[in-house]
Amino acid sequence: MVSTVPPSIRTEAGAAGRQGQPFEAEADRTSPNRNLTPITTALDPEGRLTVGGCTLSDLARTYGTPLYVLDEATLRATCRAYREALEAAYPGPSLALYASKANSSLAISALVAEEGLGLDAVSAGELLTALRGGMPAERIVLHGNNKSREELELAVNQGVTVVVDNARDLELLAEIAPGRSEPVRLMLRFTPGIECHTHEYIRTGHLDSKFGFDPDQLEQVLRQLAQCPWARLDGLHAHIGSQIFELEPHRDLAGVMADALALARSLGHPCTDLNVGGGLGIRYVASDDPPSIQEWVAVVAGAVADACRERGLALPRLLCEPGRSLVATAGVTLYEVGSRKEIPGLRTYVAIDGGMSDNPRPITYQSRYTALLADRPTAVSEETVTVAGKHCESGDLLLKDIALPAIGSGDVLAVFATGAYNASMGSNYNRIPRPAAVLVHDGVAEVVQRREQPEDLLRYDVLPARFTPVP
Ligand SMILES: *Cc1c(COP(=O)(O)O)cnc(C)c1O
């Protein structure tokens, strides 16, 4: 880990490099999660930033701001990286499932389906989005620690695999599933006693987690499931955390899961699948140094293959569920700069036309980001400012103390690595409409999510008749 803290990637013009701005020539095209910007990031003849062949400030003018921009080439490269790394590193069959909570839309579902990946959904909304986006049901799994009857019915009716998380799931399934021509396909989630928080991990017998069965409950649940003719237990699932830079926890996880696999098979379950979850980290700021997709997959695949060989187990199909590392780097958010407040000797605030409603990660997790002026990306930094959102919340600060060229109203600011957990975690706080999203590819931009309008926000309000409505 590089531990210096350059909060921005601003470099002198021409001095770009891996620790600086990875414009097209410097980008790691095989593992986009290691870059700060999409792999197609380049400069147009006027020196303005382009992504997917589209000049960012032109996109801002055409589609308005805030605007989510998604680079198709980066998304596809990442899907391929997972698929090809699994094929290269794992001696058995494999499938990467996109954890769609990171960014759920019809377009992303369609693109990921086209690339041959599967998808994990956590709600009826994500499930519907995946199915309507063209993701085949047999490549979808439904997660959730409190699935409703309706969500389970939708999954079972569509032939989606259900990841059983708790006893309540089993109660509901026992009411829904019997009497069908085919048994319901299930996976079982358990807490493996490995927990990760980016730079550390703990290994215990029991985890304080709301997800999955405790390891102590596993055998009893497996025995119970063996008595359910309506159920077919296809595999086991565990997920140990997110934005992880370490590889050892995944090595440990393989052993724990292989033990559970041996137990499940000894009780008569087919258990052909082992799903090791997601969690690979990405580079948000220059000092972040995540492993590549290839390194992560090699460790996971090698550890699962070794653990199975040691226990004399037939190789399962290996599933993994990347979310963040699959979509984050493909995303850029464009904002227009508005007001400015200088507090002499203290701080300068520069406000943009979005904030915590379109990117709640800084206020929620103190997350850091990298940003550039869309039209002056290589200009020398002249001031250190704090980029603030427009919401009524003092903590609505998008970038703290970032070095930028002189910045003023009308400038377009590009914030990178916003493809994951931005749109999907967004809100309408302060009744601010959600941004549009465009997919860029070879100089063409296509709207994949229309901009919400203030009128849209009133659609579900009901004014009782005793109030006099405004005509
Ligand atoms: C969140 C989550 C993922 C994806 O995690 P990332 O860190 O975004 O890769 C995968 N599986 C499950 C069950 C999750 O909850």
GROMACS .gro file of C-alpha atoms and ligand atoms in nm:
model
  486
    1MET     CA    1   0.000   0.000   0.000
    2VAL     CA    2   0.123   0.346  -0.091
    3SER     CA    3   0.038   0.553   0.213
    4THR     CA    4   0.118   0.904   0.099
    5VAL     CA    5  -0.196   1.108   0.070
    6PRO     CA    6  -0.215   1.302  -0.251
    7PRO     CA    7  -0.587   1.380  -0.230
    8SER     CA    8  -0.604   1.457  -0.597
    9ILE     CA    9  -0.443   1.337  -0.915
   10ARG     CA   10  -0.367   1.688  -1.033
   11THR     CA   11  -0.028   1.688  -1.194
   12GLU     CA   12   0.165   1.940  -1.397
   13ALA     CA   13   0.070   1.920  -1.761
   14GLY     CA   14   0.263   1.643  -1.926
   15ALA     CA   15   0.373   1.483  -1.601
   16ALA     CA   16   0.098   1.224  -1.601
   17GLY     CA   17   0.175   0.867  -1.496
   18ARG     CA   18   0.041   0.572  -1.298
   19GLN     CA   19   0.045   0.776  -0.977
   20GLY     CA   20  -0.090   1.072  -1.169
   21GLN     CA   21  -0.363   1.095  -1.423
   22PRO     CA   22  -0.397   0.766  -1.610
   23PHE     CA   23  -0.515   0.903  -1.939
   24GLU     CA   24  -0.571   0.649  -2.210
   25ALA     CA   25  -0.205   0.567  -2.270
   26GLU     CA   26  -0.137   0.489  -1.902
   27ALA     CA   27  -0.458   0.303  -1.825
   28ASP     CA   28  -0.449  -0.060  -1.713
   29ARG     CA   29  -0.688  -0.193  -1.974
   30THR     CA   30  -0.688  -0.546  -1.835
   31SER     CA   31  -0.806  -0.448  -1.486
   32PRO     CA   32  -1.000  -0.120  -1.491
   33ASN     CA   33  -1.046  -0.122  -1.111
   34ARG     CA   34  -0.678  -0.017  -1.085
   35ASN     CA   35  -0.736   0.308  -1.271
   36LEU     CA   36  -0.871   0.636  -1.142
   37THR     CA   37  -1.066   0.706  -1.461
   38PRO     CA   38  -1.241   0.508  -1.736
   39ILE     CA   39  -1.001   0.332  -1.973
   40THR     CA   40  -1.109   0.555  -2.265
   41THR     CA   41  -1.028   0.881  -2.084
   42ALA     CA   42  -0.837   1.111  -2.319
   43LEU     CA   43  -0.802   1.473  -2.424
   44ASP     CA   44  -0.966   1.624  -2.732
   45PRO     CA   45  -0.766   1.858  -2.960
   46GLU     CA   46  -0.856   2.152  -2.734
   47GLY     CA   47  -0.724   1.968  -2.430
   48ARG     CA   48  -1.067   1.897  -2.284
   49LEU     CA   49  -1.145   1.567  -2.114
   50THR     CA   50  -1.319   1.300  -2.317
   51VAL     CA   51  -1.461   0.962  -2.213
   52GLY     CA   52  -1.585   0.708  -2.464
   53GLY     CA   53  -1.494   0.956  -2.738
   54CYS     CA   54  -1.737   1.218  -2.599
   55THR     CA   55  -1.615   1.553  -2.467
   56LEU     CA   56  -1.743   1.571  -2.111
   57SER     CA   57  -1.834   1.941  -2.111
   58ASP     CA   58  -2.035   1.885  -2.431
   59LEU     CA   59  -2.226   1.608  -2.253
   60ALA     CA   60  -2.291   1.844  -1.962
   61ARG     CA   61  -2.427   2.108  -2.200
   62THR     CA   62  -2.641   1.863  -2.396
   63TYR     CA   63  -2.786   1.658  -2.113
   64GLY     CA   64  -2.759   1.896  -1.817
   65THR     CA   65  -2.594   1.843  -1.481
   66PRO     CA   66  -2.553   1.657  -1.256
   67LEU     CA   67  -2.501   1.384  -1.512
   68TYR     CA   68  -2.393   1.024  -1.463
   69VAL     CA   69  -2.169   0.914  -1.752
   70LEU     CA   70  -2.103   0.543  -1.800
   71ASP     CA   71  -1.822   0.425  -2.025
   72GLU     CA   72  -1.929   0.114  -2.212
   73ALA     CA   73  -1.572   0.011  -2.302
   74THR     CA   74  -1.467   0.010  -1.935
   75LEU     CA   75  -1.774  -0.188  -1.834
   76ARG     CA   76  -1.719  -0.447  -2.104
   77ALA     CA   77  -1.345  -0.470  -2.031
   78THR     CA   78  -1.422  -0.538  -1.666
   79CYS     CA   79  -1.680  -0.806  -1.745
   80ARG     CA   80  -1.430  -0.974  -1.978
   81ALA     CA   81  -1.154  -0.947  -1.719
   82TYR     CA   82  -1.362  -1.145  -1.469
   83ARG     CA   83  -1.479  -1.399  -1.724
   84GLU     CA   84  -1.138  -1.461  -1.877
   85ALA     CA   85  -0.954  -1.462  -1.545
   86LEU     CA   86  -1.194  -1.726  -1.413
   87GLU     CA   87  -1.151  -1.938  -1.725
   88ALA     CA   88  -0.773  -1.909  -1.701
   89ALA     CA   89  -0.733  -1.965  -1.327
   90TYR     CA   90  -1.004  -2.216  -1.236
   91PRO     CA   91  -0.992  -2.574  -1.360
   92GLY     CA   92  -1.371  -2.618  -1.340
   93PRO     CA   93  -1.674  -2.426  -1.467
   94SER     CA   94  -1.728  -2.073  -1.338
   95LEU     CA   95  -1.961  -1.775  -1.358
   96ALA     CA   96  -1.922  -1.417  -1.240
   97LEU     CA   97  -2.250  -1.264  -1.119
   98TYR     CA   98  -2.284  -0.886  -1.120
   99ALA     CA   99  -2.399  -0.762  -0.778
  100SER     CA  100  -2.659  -0.526  -0.922
  101LYS     CA  101  -2.713  -0.328  -0.601
  102ALA     CA  102  -2.397  -0.139  -0.709
  103ASN     CA  103  -2.588   0.016  -1.000
  104SER     CA  104  -2.913  -0.131  -1.126
  105SER     CA  105  -3.059  -0.031  -1.461
  106LEU     CA  106  -3.199  -0.193  -1.773
  107ALA     CA  107  -2.895  -0.090  -1.977
  108ILE     CA  108  -2.638  -0.227  -1.735
  109SER     CA  109  -2.837  -0.551  -1.695
  110ALA     CA  110  -2.847  -0.588  -2.074
  111LEU     CA  111  -2.479  -0.517  -2.116
  112VAL     CA  112  -2.372  -0.755  -1.841
  113ALA     CA  113  -2.602  -1.025  -1.983
  114GLU     CA  114  -2.449  -0.975  -2.328
  115GLU     CA  115  -2.104  -1.022  -2.178
  116GLY     CA  116  -2.212  -1.362  -2.049
  117LEU     CA  117  -2.220  -1.280  -1.679
  118GLY     CA  118  -2.497  -1.357  -1.435
  119LEU     CA  119  -2.648  -1.118  -1.181
  120ASP     CA  120  -2.740  -1.100  -0.816
  121ALA     CA  121  -3.049  -0.913  -0.706
  122VAL     CA  122  -3.162  -0.821  -0.356
  123SER     CA  123  -3.519  -0.707  -0.413
  124ALA     CA  124  -3.814  -0.739  -0.649
  125GLY     CA  125  -3.704  -0.410  -0.804
  126GLU     CA  126  -3.354  -0.530  -0.887
  127LEU     CA  127  -3.493  -0.865  -1.001
  128LEU     CA  128  -3.744  -0.703  -1.235
  129THR     CA  129  -3.477  -0.471  -1.374
  130ALA     CA  130  -3.251  -0.767  -1.449
  131LEU     CA  131  -3.525  -0.975  -1.614
  132ARG     CA  132  -3.654  -0.685  -1.824
  133GLY     CA  133  -3.295  -0.601  -1.918
  134GLY     CA  134  -3.269  -0.947  -2.071
  135MET     CA  135  -3.073  -1.132  -1.806
  136PRO     CA  136  -3.170  -1.501  -1.830
  137ALA     CA  137  -3.343  -1.618  -1.510
  138GLU     CA  138  -3.111  -1.917  -1.477
  139ARG     CA  139  -2.818  -1.678  -1.436
  140ILE     CA  140  -2.984  -1.475  -1.157
  141VAL     CA  141  -2.970  -1.531  -0.782
  142LEU     CA  142  -3.194  -1.355  -0.528
  143HIS     CA  143  -3.033  -1.246  -0.203
  144GLY     CA  144  -3.176  -1.067   0.098
  145ASN     CA  145  -3.197  -1.103   0.475
  146ASN     CA  146  -3.569  -1.029   0.481
  147LYS     CA  147  -3.726  -1.131   0.153
  148SER     CA  148  -4.097  -1.075   0.124
  149ARG     CA  149  -4.337  -1.347   0.015
  150GLU     CA  150  -4.391  -1.150  -0.308
  151GLU     CA  151  -4.017  -1.136  -0.377
  152LEU     CA  152  -3.980  -1.509  -0.318
  153GLU     CA  153  -4.283  -1.586  -0.536
  154LEU     CA  154  -4.146  -1.373  -0.817
  155ALA     CA  155  -3.809  -1.550  -0.798
  156VAL     CA  156  -3.959  -1.900  -0.780
  157ASN     CA  157  -4.207  -1.832  -1.062
  158GLN     CA  158  -3.932  -1.697  -1.284
  159GLY     CA  159  -3.691  -1.981  -1.213
  160VAL     CA  160  -3.441  -1.761  -1.030
  161THR     CA  161  -3.212  -1.926  -0.773
  162VAL     CA  162  -3.296  -1.821  -0.418
  163VAL     CA  163  -3.015  -1.771  -0.169
  164VAL     CA  164  -3.167  -1.889   0.158
  165ASP     CA  165  -3.048  -1.651   0.429
  166ASN     CA  166  -3.249  -1.752   0.734
  167ALA     CA  167  -3.527  -1.971   0.877
  168ARG     CA  168  -3.797  -1.728   0.765
  169ASP     CA  169  -3.693  -1.778   0.401
  170LEU     CA  170  -3.741  -2.152   0.451
  171GLU     CA  171  -4.083  -2.109   0.613
  172LEU     CA  172  -4.206  -1.895   0.327
  173LEU     CA  173  -4.054  -2.122   0.062
  174ALA     CA  174  -4.218  -2.424   0.226
  175GLU     CA  175  -4.552  -2.251   0.161
  176ILE     CA  176  -4.470  -2.136  -0.192
  177ALA     CA  177  -4.265  -2.416  -0.339
  178PRO     CA  178  -4.438  -2.754  -0.290
  179GLY     CA  179  -4.658  -2.881  -0.573
  180ARG     CA  180  -4.441  -2.740  -0.849
  181SER     CA  181  -4.316  -2.967  -1.126
  182GLU     CA  182  -3.954  -2.879  -1.054
  183PRO     CA  183  -3.784  -2.840  -0.719
  184VAL     CA  184  -3.687  -2.483  -0.634
  185ARG     CA  185  -3.318  -2.411  -0.686
  186LEU     CA  186  -3.154  -2.285  -0.370
  187MET     CA  187  -2.823  -2.174  -0.234
  188LEU     CA  188  -2.752  -2.141   0.136
  189ARG     CA  189  -2.581  -1.836   0.280
  190PHE     CA  190  -2.378  -1.867   0.595
  191THR     CA  191  -2.143  -1.637   0.784
  192PRO     CA  192  -1.798  -1.787   0.746
  193GLY     CA  193  -1.644  -1.620   1.052
  194ILE     CA  194  -1.428  -1.397   0.832
  195GLU     CA  195  -1.501  -1.028   0.824
  196CYS     CA  196  -1.320  -0.764   0.625
  197HIS     CA  197  -1.297  -0.393   0.655
  198THR     CA  198  -1.074  -0.274   0.375
  199HIS     CA  199  -0.746  -0.279   0.565
  200GLU     CA  200  -0.799  -0.547   0.827
  201TYR     CA  201  -0.992  -0.863   0.877
  202ILE     CA  202  -1.102  -1.075   1.165
  203ARG     CA  203  -1.137  -1.448   1.180
  204THR     CA  204  -1.374  -1.583   1.444
  205GLY     CA  205  -1.610  -1.873   1.492
  206HIS     CA  206  -1.914  -1.647   1.495
  207LEU     CA  207  -1.978  -1.316   1.332
  208ASP     CA  208  -2.202  -1.037   1.444
  209SER     CA  209  -2.377  -1.006   1.109
  210LYS     CA  210  -2.740  -0.980   1.005
  211PHE     CA  211  -2.675  -1.193   0.698
  212GLY     CA  212  -2.682  -1.569   0.666
  213PHE     CA  213  -2.687  -1.866   0.900
  214ASP     CA  214  -2.439  -1.887   1.183
  215PRO     CA  215  -2.185  -2.168   1.121
  216ASP     CA  216  -2.332  -2.355   1.420
  217GLN     CA  217  -2.673  -2.369   1.250
  218LEU     CA  218  -2.542  -2.499   0.922
  219GLU     CA  219  -2.562  -2.872   0.985
  220GLN     CA  220  -2.914  -2.854   1.127
  221VAL     CA  221  -3.038  -2.647   0.831
  222LEU     CA  222  -2.871  -2.882   0.584
  223ARG     CA  223  -3.044  -3.177   0.754
  224GLN     CA  224  -3.378  -2.995   0.745
  225LEU     CA  225  -3.337  -2.913   0.375
  226ALA     CA  226  -3.253  -3.276   0.298
  227GLN     CA  227  -3.612  -3.356   0.409
  228CYS     CA  228  -3.768  -3.104   0.166
  229PRO     CA  229  -3.851  -3.271  -0.166
  230TRP     CA  230  -3.946  -2.930  -0.311
  231ALA     CA  231  -3.593  -2.800  -0.263
  232ARG     CA  232  -3.273  -2.861  -0.452
  233LEU     CA  233  -2.967  -2.723  -0.279
  234ASP     CA  234  -2.738  -2.617  -0.561
  235GLY     CA  235  -2.471  -2.452  -0.357
  236LEU     CA  236  -2.334  -2.246  -0.073
  237HIS     CA  237  -2.271  -1.875  -0.050
  238ALA     CA  238  -2.064  -1.643   0.167
  239HIS     CA  239  -1.961  -1.279   0.128
  240ILE     CA  240  -1.698  -1.124   0.351
  241GLY     CA  241  -1.703  -0.751   0.283
  242SER     CA  242  -1.645  -0.472   0.036
  243GLN     CA  243  -1.366  -0.246  -0.097
  244ILE     CA  244  -1.114  -0.513   0.015
  245PHE     CA  245  -0.749  -0.475  -0.085
  246GLU     CA  246  -0.622  -0.792   0.087
  247LEU     CA  247  -0.619  -1.135  -0.071
  248GLU     CA  248  -0.561  -1.354   0.240
  249PRO     CA  249  -0.921  -1.338   0.364
  250HIS     CA  250  -1.038  -1.497   0.041
  251ARG     CA  251  -0.783  -1.773   0.081
  252ASP     CA  252  -0.919  -1.842   0.431
  253LEU     CA  253  -1.274  -1.828   0.301
  254ALA     CA  254  -1.208  -2.107   0.051
  255GLY     CA  255  -1.114  -2.348   0.329
  256VAL     CA  256  -1.420  -2.265   0.538
  257MET     CA  257  -1.649  -2.303   0.237
  258ALA     CA  258  -1.491  -2.630   0.126
  259ASP     CA  259  -1.556  -2.775   0.474
  260ALA     CA  260  -1.919  -2.668   0.446
  261LEU     CA  261  -1.938  -2.813   0.096
  262ALA     CA  262  -1.810  -3.150   0.221
  263LEU     CA  263  -2.073  -3.147   0.496
  264ALA     CA  264  -2.356  -3.056   0.257
  265ARG     CA  265  -2.261  -3.325   0.007
  266SER     CA  266  -2.228  -3.585   0.285
  267LEU     CA  267  -2.592  -3.512   0.369
  268GLY     CA  268  -2.700  -3.582   0.012
  269HIS     CA  269  -2.719  -3.232  -0.135
  270PRO     CA  270  -2.593  -3.189  -0.492
  271CYS     CA  271  -2.416  -2.863  -0.403
  272THR     CA  272  -2.248  -2.812  -0.738
  273ASP     CA  273  -2.190  -2.439  -0.685
  274LEU     CA  274  -1.965  -2.244  -0.451
  275ASN     CA  275  -2.033  -1.870  -0.442
  276VAL     CA  276  -1.756  -1.671  -0.276
  277GLY     CA  277  -1.926  -1.330  -0.297
  278GLY     CA  278  -1.766  -1.004  -0.410
  279GLY     CA  279  -1.560  -0.739  -0.241
  280LEU     CA  280  -1.260  -0.654  -0.457
  281GLY     CA  281  -1.165  -0.290  -0.406
  282ILE     CA  282  -1.108  -0.014  -0.659
  283ARG     CA  283  -0.888   0.292  -0.687
  284TYR     CA  284  -1.075   0.605  -0.576
  285VAL     CA  285  -0.769   0.821  -0.507
  286ALA     CA  286  -0.410   0.799  -0.626
  287SER     CA  287  -0.289   0.637  -0.303
  288ASP     CA  288  -0.531   0.342  -0.339
  289ASP     CA  289  -0.357   0.034  -0.475
  290PRO     CA  290  -0.607  -0.251  -0.511
  291PRO     CA  291  -0.511  -0.592  -0.651
  292SER     CA  292  -0.600  -0.653  -1.013
  293ILE     CA  293  -0.903  -0.860  -1.109
  294GLN     CA  294  -0.662  -1.125  -1.238
  295GLU     CA  295  -0.476  -1.142  -0.905
  296TRP     CA  296  -0.798  -1.157  -0.706
  297VAL     CA  297  -0.948  -1.429  -0.926
  298ALA     CA  298  -0.623  -1.628  -0.925
  299VAL     CA  299  -0.613  -1.632  -0.546
  300VAL     CA  300  -0.981  -1.717  -0.508
  301ALA     CA  301  -0.978  -1.982  -0.780
  302GLY     CA  302  -0.652  -2.135  -0.664
  303ALA     CA  303  -0.766  -2.147  -0.303
  304VAL     CA  304  -1.099  -2.311  -0.389
  305ALA     CA  305  -0.933  -2.567  -0.617
  306ASP     CA  306  -0.668  -2.646  -0.353
  307ALA     CA  307  -0.921  -2.670  -0.070
  308CYS     CA  308  -1.137  -2.910  -0.272
  309ARG     CA  309  -0.841  -3.122  -0.377
  310GLU     CA  310  -0.723  -3.149  -0.014
  311ARG     CA  311  -1.067  -3.272   0.091
  312GLY     CA  312  -1.116  -3.502  -0.206
  313LEU     CA  313  -1.418  -3.303  -0.328
  314ALA     CA  314  -1.527  -3.289  -0.690
  315LEU     CA  315  -1.470  -2.931  -0.810
  316PRO     CA  316  -1.779  -2.714  -0.776
  317ARG     CA  317  -1.873  -2.448  -1.028
  318LEU     CA  318  -1.709  -2.133  -0.894
  319LEU     CA  319  -1.931  -1.826  -0.865
  320CYS     CA  320  -1.827  -1.481  -0.752
  321GLU     CA  321  -2.028  -1.160  -0.719
  322PRO     CA  322  -1.835  -0.844  -0.801
  323GLY     CA  323  -2.032  -0.521  -0.765
  324ARG     CA  324  -1.811  -0.220  -0.704
  325SER     CA  325  -1.510  -0.346  -0.902
  326LEU     CA  326  -1.734  -0.418  -1.202
  327VAL     CA  327  -1.898  -0.076  -1.244
  328ALA     CA  328  -1.733   0.191  -1.029
  329THR     CA  329  -1.450   0.291  -1.262
  330ALA     CA  330  -1.680   0.308  -1.564
  331GLY     CA  331  -1.874   0.594  -1.402
  332VAL     CA  332  -1.801   0.968  -1.401
  333THR     CA  333  -2.035   1.232  -1.257
  334LEU     CA  334  -2.043   1.579  -1.411
  335TYR     CA  335  -2.146   1.881  -1.207
  336GLU     CA  336  -2.162   2.251  -1.278
  337VAL     CA  337  -1.995   2.481  -1.031
  338GLY     CA  338  -2.212   2.758  -0.885
  339SER     CA  339  -2.151   2.962  -0.574
  340ARG     CA  340  -1.833   3.011  -0.382
  341LYS     CA  341  -1.765   3.107  -0.020
  342GLU     CA  342  -1.422   3.214   0.101
  343ILE     CA  343  -1.355   3.215   0.473
  344PRO     CA  344  -1.023   3.399   0.501
  345GLY     CA  345  -0.753   3.192   0.665
  346LEU     CA  346  -0.988   2.896   0.698
  347ARG     CA  347  -1.137   2.742   0.386
  348THR     CA  348  -1.289   2.806   0.047
  349TYR     CA  349  -1.612   2.630  -0.039
  350VAL     CA  350  -1.709   2.578  -0.399
  351ALA     CA  351  -2.064   2.451  -0.448
  352ILE     CA  352  -2.181   2.216  -0.722
  353ASP     CA  353  -2.536   2.150  -0.842
  354GLY     CA  354  -2.567   1.805  -0.682
  355GLY     CA  355  -2.419   1.634  -0.379
  356MET     CA  356  -2.539   1.384  -0.123
  357SER     CA  357  -2.857   1.301  -0.316
  358ASP     CA  358  -2.663   1.172  -0.617
  359ASN     CA  359  -2.355   1.055  -0.422
  360PRO     CA  360  -2.425   0.973  -0.057
  361ARG     CA  361  -2.092   0.796  -0.004
  362PRO     CA  362  -1.886   1.090   0.128
  363ILE     CA  363  -2.143   1.181   0.395
  364THR     CA  364  -2.214   0.816   0.478
  365TYR     CA  365  -1.864   0.668   0.475
  366GLN     CA  366  -1.629   0.968   0.452
  367SER     CA  367  -1.535   0.830   0.110
  368ARG     CA  368  -1.280   1.014  -0.096
  369TYR     CA  369  -1.291   1.083  -0.467
  370THR     CA  370  -1.077   1.223  -0.744
  371ALA     CA  371  -1.191   1.512  -0.962
  372LEU     CA  372  -1.074   1.723  -1.254
  373LEU     CA  373  -1.204   2.028  -1.434
  374ALA     CA  374  -1.357   1.887  -1.752
  375ASP     CA  375  -1.211   2.158  -1.976
  376ARG     CA  376  -0.879   2.223  -1.800
  377PRO     CA  377  -0.771   1.878  -1.679
  378THR     CA  378  -0.400   1.943  -1.711
  379ALA     CA  379  -0.392   2.302  -1.580
  380VAL     CA  380  -0.171   2.358  -1.279
  381SER     CA  381  -0.340   2.358  -0.937
  382GLU     CA  382  -0.374   2.705  -0.795
  383GLU     CA  383  -0.592   2.663  -0.490
  384THR     CA  384  -0.718   2.413  -0.240
  385VAL     CA  385  -1.095   2.413  -0.210
  386THR     CA  386  -1.369   2.204  -0.057
  387VAL     CA  387  -1.636   2.103  -0.304
  388ALA     CA  388  -1.974   2.122  -0.134
  389GLY     CA  389  -2.311   1.984  -0.239
  390LYS     CA  390  -2.629   2.192  -0.252
  391HIS     CA  391  -2.823   2.010   0.019
  392CYS     CA  392  -2.924   2.152   0.355
  393GLU     CA  393  -2.673   1.951   0.551
  394SER     CA  394  -2.335   2.087   0.664
  395GLY     CA  395  -2.178   1.747   0.603
  396ASP     CA  396  -2.281   1.749   0.237
  397LEU     CA  397  -1.923   1.785   0.117
  398LEU     CA  398  -1.820   1.592  -0.192
  399LEU     CA  399  -1.444   1.654  -0.191
  400LYS     CA  400  -1.256   1.797   0.105
  401ASP     CA  401  -0.943   2.003   0.045
  402ILE     CA  402  -0.884   1.922  -0.317
  403ALA     CA  403  -0.620   2.108  -0.519
  404LEU     CA  404  -0.766   2.253  -0.840
  405PRO     CA  405  -0.693   2.526  -1.092
  406ALA     CA  406  -0.881   2.850  -1.022
  407ILE     CA  407  -1.242   2.731  -1.029
  408GLY     CA  408  -1.554   2.938  -1.068
  409SER     CA  409  -1.920   2.933  -1.159
  410GLY     CA  410  -1.993   2.765  -1.490
  411ASP     CA  411  -1.695   2.529  -1.472
  412VAL     CA  412  -1.779   2.162  -1.523
  413LEU     CA  413  -1.629   1.933  -1.259
  414ALA     CA  414  -1.578   1.565  -1.340
  415VAL     CA  415  -1.577   1.331  -1.040
  416PHE     CA  416  -1.441   0.984  -1.114
  417ALA     CA  417  -1.520   0.629  -1.003
  418THR     CA  418  -1.884   0.707  -0.932
  419GLY     CA  419  -2.028   0.409  -1.121
  420ALA     CA  420  -2.097   0.204  -0.807
  421TYR     CA  421  -2.314   0.289  -0.506
  422ASN     CA  422  -2.394   0.640  -0.632
  423ALA     CA  423  -2.709   0.624  -0.847
  424SER     CA  424  -2.821   0.310  -0.662
  425MET     CA  425  -2.786   0.472  -0.318
  426GLY     CA  426  -2.913   0.812  -0.427
  427SER     CA  427  -3.219   0.984  -0.289
  428ASN     CA  428  -3.450   1.277  -0.350
  429TYR     CA  429  -3.337   1.459  -0.036
  430ASN     CA  430  -3.447   1.823  -0.054
  431ARG     CA  431  -3.675   1.708  -0.334
  432ILE     CA  432  -3.392   1.723  -0.580
  433PRO     CA  433  -3.467   1.521  -0.893
  434ARG     CA  434  -3.236   1.233  -0.982
  435PRO     CA  435  -2.975   1.296  -1.254
  436ALA     CA  436  -2.988   1.150  -1.601
  437ALA     CA  437  -2.743   0.876  -1.698
  438VAL     CA  438  -2.580   0.841  -2.040
  439LEU     CA  439  -2.387   0.546  -2.181
  440VAL     CA  440  -2.094   0.659  -2.396
  441HIS     CA  441  -1.927   0.452  -2.666
  442ASP     CA  442  -1.714   0.551  -2.969
  443GLY     CA  443  -1.819   0.915  -2.959
  444VAL     CA  444  -2.190   0.843  -2.917
  445ALA     CA  445  -2.390   0.911  -2.600
  446GLU     CA  446  -2.721   0.738  -2.529
  447VAL     CA  447  -2.954   0.828  -2.246
  448VAL     CA  448  -3.007   0.516  -2.032
  449GLN     CA  449  -3.186   0.693  -1.747
  450ARG     CA  450  -3.394   1.003  -1.811
  451ARG     CA  451  -3.353   1.302  -1.583
  452GLU     CA  452  -3.621   1.316  -1.320
  453GLN     CA  453  -3.829   1.635  -1.322
  454PRO     CA  454  -3.964   1.823  -1.020
  455GLU     CA  455  -4.316   1.726  -1.134
  456ASP     CA  456  -4.216   1.358  -1.110
  457LEU     CA  457  -4.155   1.408  -0.741
  458LEU     CA  458  -4.520   1.502  -0.687
  459ARG     CA  459  -4.654   1.195  -0.864
  460TYR     CA  460  -4.712   0.995  -0.548
  461ASP     CA  461  -4.824   1.280  -0.324
  462VAL     CA  462  -5.194   1.285  -0.247
  463LEU     CA  463  -5.362   1.602  -0.130
  464PRO     CA  464  -5.680   1.522   0.066
  465ALA     CA  465  -5.980   1.701  -0.081
  466ARG     CA  466  -6.039   1.911   0.233
  467PHE     CA  467  -5.728   2.113   0.145
  468THR     CA  468  -5.773   2.365  -0.130
  469PRO     CA  469  -5.539   2.270  -0.409
  470VAL     CA  470  -5.350   2.538  -0.597
  471PRO     CA  471  -5.518   2.566  -0.939
  472LIG     C1  472  -2.264  -0.619  -0.170
  472LIG     C2  473  -2.255  -0.760  -0.207
  472LIG     C3  474  -2.176  -0.800  -0.315
  472LIG     C4  475  -2.090  -0.705  -0.393
  472LIG     O1  476  -1.992  -0.647  -0.317
  472LIG     P1  477  -1.885  -0.550  -0.387
  472LIG     O2  478  -1.798  -0.509  -0.275
  472LIG     O3  479  -1.959  -0.437  -0.446
  472LIG     O4  480  -1.811  -0.632  -0.489
  472LIG     C5  481  -2.177  -0.933  -0.350
  472LIG     N1  482  -2.252  -1.023  -0.282
  472LIG     C6  483  -2.330  -0.988  -0.180
  472LIG     C7  484  -2.412  -1.089  -0.112
  472LIG     C8  485  -2.334  -0.856  -0.138
  472LIG     O5  486  -2.410  -0.822  -0.033
   0.00000   0.00000   0.00000
